[in-house]
GROMACS .gro file of C-alpha atoms in nm:
model
  279
    1UNK     CA    1  -0.088  -2.482  -1.589
    2UNK     CA    2   0.138  -2.272  -1.804
    3UNK     CA    3   0.052  -2.256  -2.162
    4UNK     CA    4   0.278  -2.318  -2.461
    5UNK     CA    5   0.185  -2.223  -2.811
    6UNK     CA    6   0.282  -2.484  -3.079
    7UNK     CA    7   0.313  -2.366  -3.419
    8UNK     CA    8   0.335  -2.612  -3.719
    9UNK     CA    9   0.522  -2.503  -4.020
   10UNK     CA   10   0.393  -2.797  -4.242
   11UNK     CA   11   0.574  -2.762  -4.589
   12UNK     CA   12   0.931  -2.826  -4.641
   13UNK     CA   13   1.172  -2.622  -4.843
   14UNK     CA   14   1.182  -2.645  -5.207
   15UNK     CA   15   1.454  -2.857  -5.311
   16UNK     CA   16   1.495  -3.026  -5.009
   17UNK     CA   17   1.502  -3.432  -5.026
   18UNK     CA   18   1.182  -3.605  -4.882
   19UNK     CA   19   1.264  -3.932  -4.686
   20UNK     CA   20   1.087  -4.238  -4.799
   21UNK     CA   21   0.774  -4.300  -4.607
   22UNK     CA   22   0.729  -3.922  -4.536
   23UNK     CA   23   0.412  -3.720  -4.640
   24UNK     CA   24   0.525  -3.365  -4.728
   25UNK     CA   25   0.165  -3.161  -4.818
   26UNK     CA   26   0.179  -2.945  -5.126
   27UNK     CA   27  -0.161  -2.881  -5.252
   28UNK     CA   28  -0.408  -2.660  -5.094
   29UNK     CA   29  -0.615  -2.962  -5.015
   30UNK     CA   30  -0.311  -3.171  -4.872
   31UNK     CA   31  -0.176  -2.886  -4.661
   32UNK     CA   32  -0.531  -2.797  -4.540
   33UNK     CA   33  -0.568  -3.151  -4.427
   34UNK     CA   34  -0.250  -3.172  -4.272
   35UNK     CA   35  -0.301  -2.853  -4.086
   36UNK     CA   36  -0.630  -2.985  -3.951
   37UNK     CA   37  -0.474  -3.308  -3.807
   38UNK     CA   38  -0.196  -3.089  -3.633
   39UNK     CA   39  -0.487  -2.877  -3.469
   40UNK     CA   40  -0.679  -3.182  -3.345
   41UNK     CA   41  -0.330  -3.297  -3.216
   42UNK     CA   42  -0.256  -2.971  -3.016
   43UNK     CA   43  -0.122  -2.713  -3.267
   44UNK     CA   44  -0.297  -2.377  -3.243
   45UNK     CA   45  -0.094  -2.173  -3.498
   46UNK     CA   46   0.017  -2.252  -3.858
   47UNK     CA   47   0.297  -2.094  -4.047
   48UNK     CA   48   0.259  -2.051  -4.430
   49UNK     CA   49   0.451  -1.918  -4.700
   50UNK     CA   50   0.285  -1.840  -5.027
   51UNK     CA   51   0.341  -2.098  -5.288
   52UNK     CA   52   0.236  -2.237  -5.618
   53UNK     CA   53   0.106  -2.563  -5.675
   54UNK     CA   54   0.433  -2.696  -5.733
   55UNK     CA   55   0.556  -2.576  -5.390
   56UNK     CA   56   0.772  -2.273  -5.540
   57UNK     CA   57   0.731  -1.935  -5.361
   58UNK     CA   58   0.515  -1.696  -5.516
   59UNK     CA   59   0.371  -1.352  -5.464
   60UNK     CA   60   0.037  -1.509  -5.633
   61UNK     CA   61  -0.240  -1.536  -5.373
   62UNK     CA   62  -0.464  -1.792  -5.522
   63UNK     CA   63  -0.325  -2.104  -5.386
   64UNK     CA   64  -0.254  -1.930  -5.049
   65UNK     CA   65  -0.590  -1.799  -4.993
   66UNK     CA   66  -0.748  -2.125  -5.102
   67UNK     CA   67  -0.540  -2.314  -4.836
   68UNK     CA   68  -0.634  -2.084  -4.569
   69UNK     CA   69  -1.008  -2.110  -4.664
   70UNK     CA   70  -1.020  -2.466  -4.604
   71UNK     CA   71  -0.838  -2.447  -4.290
   72UNK     CA   72  -1.033  -2.176  -4.164
   73UNK     CA   73  -1.344  -2.390  -4.239
   74UNK     CA   74  -1.251  -2.669  -3.975
   75UNK     CA   75  -1.045  -2.482  -3.726
   76UNK     CA   76  -0.995  -2.138  -3.553
   77UNK     CA   77  -0.603  -2.179  -3.571
   78UNK     CA   78  -0.399  -1.848  -3.560
   79UNK     CA   79  -0.285  -1.809  -3.931
   80UNK     CA   80   0.077  -1.673  -3.955
   81UNK     CA   81   0.215  -1.554  -4.292
   82UNK     CA   82   0.560  -1.496  -4.374
   83UNK     CA   83   0.756  -1.196  -4.512
   84UNK     CA   84   1.060  -1.419  -4.567
   85UNK     CA   85   1.111  -1.589  -4.856
   86UNK     CA   86   1.349  -1.514  -5.150
   87UNK     CA   87   1.568  -1.232  -5.143
   88UNK     CA   88   1.499  -1.185  -5.510
   89UNK     CA   89   1.149  -1.104  -5.461
   90UNK     CA   90   1.050  -0.714  -5.410
   91UNK     CA   91   0.959  -0.593  -5.052
   92UNK     CA   92   0.613  -0.584  -5.174
   93UNK     CA   93   0.621  -0.941  -5.311
   94UNK     CA   94   0.769  -1.073  -4.989
   95UNK     CA   95   0.494  -0.932  -4.785
   96UNK     CA   96   0.202  -1.018  -5.007
   97UNK     CA   97   0.026  -1.250  -4.756
   98UNK     CA   98  -0.054  -0.942  -4.556
   99UNK     CA   99  -0.301  -0.890  -4.812
  100UNK     CA  100  -0.505  -1.173  -4.683
  101UNK     CA  101  -0.786  -1.079  -4.439
  102UNK     CA  102  -0.719  -1.421  -4.239
  103UNK     CA  103  -0.342  -1.346  -4.162
  104UNK     CA  104  -0.318  -1.255  -3.811
  105UNK     CA  105   0.057  -1.288  -3.745
  106UNK     CA  106   0.362  -1.254  -3.969
  107UNK     CA  107   0.743  -1.339  -3.928
  108UNK     CA  108   0.938  -1.036  -3.943
  109UNK     CA  109   1.309  -1.116  -4.018
  110UNK     CA  110   1.533  -0.865  -3.772
  111UNK     CA  111   1.848  -0.870  -3.995
  112UNK     CA  112   2.044  -1.025  -4.275
  113UNK     CA  113   2.209  -1.350  -4.221
  114UNK     CA  114   2.427  -1.584  -4.435
  115UNK     CA  115   2.234  -1.900  -4.546
  116UNK     CA  116   2.485  -2.146  -4.674
  117UNK     CA  117   2.700  -1.976  -4.937
  118UNK     CA  118   2.439  -1.710  -5.006
  119UNK     CA  119   2.310  -1.398  -4.804
  120UNK     CA  120   1.950  -1.367  -4.679
  121UNK     CA  121   1.904  -0.999  -4.719
  122UNK     CA  122   1.685  -0.775  -4.468
  123UNK     CA  123   1.802  -0.422  -4.417
  124UNK     CA  124   1.668  -0.168  -4.169
  125UNK     CA  125   1.466   0.005  -4.448
  126UNK     CA  126   1.308  -0.340  -4.544
  127UNK     CA  127   1.223  -0.401  -4.201
  128UNK     CA  128   1.061  -0.079  -4.146
  129UNK     CA  129   0.866  -0.100  -4.469
  130UNK     CA  130   0.733  -0.463  -4.366
  131UNK     CA  131   0.670  -0.343  -4.012
  132UNK     CA  132   0.453  -0.047  -4.146
  133UNK     CA  133   0.256  -0.281  -4.357
  134UNK     CA  134   0.160  -0.503  -4.082
  135UNK     CA  135   0.072  -0.185  -3.880
  136UNK     CA  136  -0.177  -0.091  -4.154
  137UNK     CA  137  -0.341  -0.432  -4.197
  138UNK     CA  138  -0.337  -0.518  -3.825
  139UNK     CA  139  -0.105  -0.814  -3.818
  140UNK     CA  140   0.099  -0.888  -3.514
  141UNK     CA  141   0.494  -0.944  -3.608
  142UNK     CA  142   0.679  -1.205  -3.485
  143UNK     CA  143   1.037  -1.113  -3.477
  144UNK     CA  144   1.281  -1.354  -3.617
  145UNK     CA  145   1.610  -1.360  -3.469
  146UNK     CA  146   1.910  -1.521  -3.620
  147UNK     CA  147   2.200  -1.360  -3.380
  148UNK     CA  148   2.236  -1.185  -3.046
  149UNK     CA  149   2.276  -0.812  -3.234
  150UNK     CA  150   1.894  -0.864  -3.353
  151UNK     CA  151   1.748  -0.822  -2.989
  152UNK     CA  152   1.902  -0.479  -2.976
  153UNK     CA  153   1.763  -0.418  -3.340
  154UNK     CA  154   1.416  -0.494  -3.184
  155UNK     CA  155   1.450  -0.245  -2.913
  156UNK     CA  156   1.583   0.021  -3.165
  157UNK     CA  157   1.285  -0.015  -3.390
  158UNK     CA  158   1.035  -0.004  -3.087
  159UNK     CA  159   1.182   0.291  -2.970
  160UNK     CA  160   1.134   0.458  -3.322
  161UNK     CA  161   0.770   0.362  -3.301
  162UNK     CA  162   0.799   0.102  -3.587
  163UNK     CA  163   0.743  -0.183  -3.346
  164UNK     CA  164   0.480  -0.175  -3.064
  165UNK     CA  165   0.554  -0.315  -2.731
  166UNK     CA  166   0.526  -0.579  -2.574
  167UNK     CA  167   0.768  -0.764  -2.832
  168UNK     CA  168   0.727  -1.100  -2.940
  169UNK     CA  169   1.055  -1.282  -3.047
  170UNK     CA  170   1.132  -1.603  -3.183
  171UNK     CA  171   1.507  -1.719  -3.183
  172UNK     CA  172   1.588  -1.893  -3.502
  173UNK     CA  173   1.852  -2.141  -3.425
  174UNK     CA  174   2.030  -2.427  -3.606
  175UNK     CA  175   2.322  -2.625  -3.649
  176UNK     CA  176   2.528  -2.291  -3.709
  177UNK     CA  177   2.639  -2.407  -4.058
  178UNK     CA  178   2.446  -2.086  -4.214
  179UNK     CA  179   2.593  -1.847  -3.955
  180UNK     CA  180   2.280  -1.813  -3.741
  181UNK     CA  181   2.318  -1.925  -3.383
  182UNK     CA  182   2.373  -2.305  -3.295
  183UNK     CA  183   2.111  -2.449  -3.098
  184UNK     CA  184   2.269  -2.472  -2.751
  185UNK     CA  185   2.120  -2.384  -2.410
  186UNK     CA  186   2.400  -2.130  -2.359
  187UNK     CA  187   2.294  -1.936  -2.677
  188UNK     CA  188   1.917  -1.938  -2.537
  189UNK     CA  189   2.052  -1.823  -2.227
  190UNK     CA  190   2.237  -1.526  -2.401
  191UNK     CA  191   1.927  -1.449  -2.622
  192UNK     CA  192   1.668  -1.447  -2.337
  193UNK     CA  193   1.904  -1.253  -2.110
  194UNK     CA  194   1.886  -0.974  -2.365
  195UNK     CA  195   1.500  -0.949  -2.405
  196UNK     CA  196   1.305  -0.666  -2.295
  197UNK     CA  197   1.128  -0.761  -1.974
  198UNK     CA  198   0.738  -0.793  -2.021
  199UNK     CA  199   0.824  -0.945  -2.384
  200UNK     CA  200   0.770  -1.329  -2.480
  201UNK     CA  201   0.967  -1.533  -2.691
  202UNK     CA  202   0.954  -1.889  -2.865
  203UNK     CA  203   1.200  -2.097  -3.072
  204UNK     CA  204   1.239  -2.227  -3.422
  205UNK     CA  205   1.499  -2.506  -3.455
  206UNK     CA  206   1.617  -2.554  -3.806
  207UNK     CA  207   1.745  -2.909  -3.879
  208UNK     CA  208   1.675  -3.024  -3.537
  209UNK     CA  209   1.784  -3.392  -3.479
  210UNK     CA  210   1.557  -3.429  -3.171
  211UNK     CA  211   1.340  -3.220  -2.900
  212UNK     CA  212   1.616  -3.156  -2.664
  213UNK     CA  213   1.640  -2.778  -2.739
  214UNK     CA  214   1.263  -2.732  -2.727
  215UNK     CA  215   1.269  -2.890  -2.411
  216UNK     CA  216   1.544  -2.649  -2.288
  217UNK     CA  217   1.326  -2.348  -2.401
  218UNK     CA  218   1.026  -2.462  -2.248
  219UNK     CA  219   1.224  -2.500  -1.938
  220UNK     CA  220   1.372  -2.150  -1.944
  221UNK     CA  221   1.018  -2.005  -1.994
  222UNK     CA  222   0.931  -1.997  -2.375
  223UNK     CA  223   0.595  -1.943  -2.472
  224UNK     CA  224   0.598  -2.076  -2.820
  225UNK     CA  225   0.786  -2.344  -2.981
  226UNK     CA  226   0.743  -2.452  -3.347
  227UNK     CA  227   0.809  -2.772  -3.535
  228UNK     CA  228   0.690  -2.909  -3.878
  229UNK     CA  229   0.870  -3.033  -4.205
  230UNK     CA  230   0.982  -2.685  -4.304
  231UNK     CA  231   1.241  -2.732  -4.024
  232UNK     CA  232   1.284  -3.078  -3.966
  233UNK     CA  233   1.136  -3.431  -4.008
  234UNK     CA  234   1.291  -3.569  -3.665
  235UNK     CA  235   1.165  -3.600  -3.327
  236UNK     CA  236   1.430  -3.817  -3.180
  237UNK     CA  237   1.792  -3.931  -3.318
  238UNK     CA  238   1.731  -4.149  -3.605
  239UNK     CA  239   1.387  -4.114  -3.574
  240UNK     CA  240   1.166  -3.928  -3.819
  241UNK     CA  241   0.789  -3.841  -3.839
  242UNK     CA  242   0.569  -3.979  -4.145
  243UNK     CA  243   0.324  -3.660  -4.099
  244UNK     CA  244   0.345  -3.330  -3.910
  245UNK     CA  245   0.056  -3.417  -3.705
  246UNK     CA  246   0.289  -3.716  -3.543
  247UNK     CA  247   0.547  -3.434  -3.451
  248UNK     CA  248   0.288  -3.241  -3.276
  249UNK     CA  249   0.140  -3.540  -3.100
  250UNK     CA  250   0.504  -3.621  -2.982
  251UNK     CA  251   0.531  -3.256  -2.856
  252UNK     CA  252   0.225  -3.259  -2.661
  253UNK     CA  253   0.348  -3.546  -2.475
  254UNK     CA  254   0.669  -3.371  -2.392
  255UNK     CA  255   0.474  -3.061  -2.282
  256UNK     CA  256   0.251  -3.221  -2.067
  257UNK     CA  257   0.548  -3.422  -1.901
  258UNK     CA  258   0.692  -3.085  -1.830
  259UNK     CA  259   0.387  -2.991  -1.622
  260UNK     CA  260   0.269  -2.746  -1.885
  261UNK     CA  261  -0.040  -2.765  -2.130
  262UNK     CA  262  -0.073  -2.685  -2.515
  263UNK     CA  263  -0.248  -2.336  -2.561
  264UNK     CA  264  -0.578  -2.304  -2.777
  265UNK     CA  265  -0.595  -2.079  -3.043
  266UNK     CA  266  -0.785  -1.805  -2.825
  267UNK     CA  267  -0.555  -1.870  -2.546
  268UNK     CA  268  -0.239  -1.802  -2.779
  269UNK     CA  269  -0.437  -1.491  -2.933
  270UNK     CA  270  -0.460  -1.331  -2.563
  271UNK     CA  271  -0.078  -1.432  -2.519
  272UNK     CA  272   0.017  -1.262  -2.860
  273UNK     CA  273  -0.230  -0.949  -2.841
  274UNK     CA  274  -0.425  -1.050  -3.111
  275UNK     CA  275  -0.794  -0.981  -3.142
  276UNK     CA  276  -1.025  -1.279  -3.071
  277UNK     CA  277  -1.225  -1.454  -3.354
  278UNK     CA  278  -1.522  -1.515  -3.131
  279UNK     CA  279  -1.801  -1.224  -3.175
   0.00000   0.00000   0.00000
């Protein structure tokens, strides 16, 4: 059966209203416990930002490292760090997660985009810097794409030798209100058509109301889908999950109904060219 990577991003953005009855993990203990439950439900990868105990983004590594240690004690999940975060941080601060040996994959934003009324800045020199740091630390980049032009940016940087092939794209779609592409099958078709042959792709649906675009992506050949409170609390119109594990459980049902199976961490490592954890 075709294997699908389930990545969970368990912690919602700072300042976002938490609905009543929803448990948003915050401390290292809570995030680790929540992530372990997601692993048991079928997730094989976890996406984490460096945060302090209040959930604010930071370049300090104590809380981040403690969280990962707790996850590693109970699971062999792939650890994905983020080079995203606030544009006000320095380039080195934004990729500080690469200094943690357990980080195997990291998000790499492939260009600037409007977020609400602000600009999320990711210049080509910035991208080259983060990609070089990933090569130095042996971390596999997951390239985050917010519009069509960023597909060609990936190929340009691969031609320069900044990125290694095969490429691993992640299409970041939403409601279109932040100037990223809206979550439609048409836009997925356009993105997929531009991707290099032999590459793999996945999807993140910000502010999703249901799993419909995830199902669309899986049907189109996506190898990875992301869920979690960083993106949305909802799995169906008007229906929200109380925990991240509930989102994973419902996604697993969908994946199996489509004739696929959730990938194990080791299968996901092979799919993404990540060295095995096994001796």
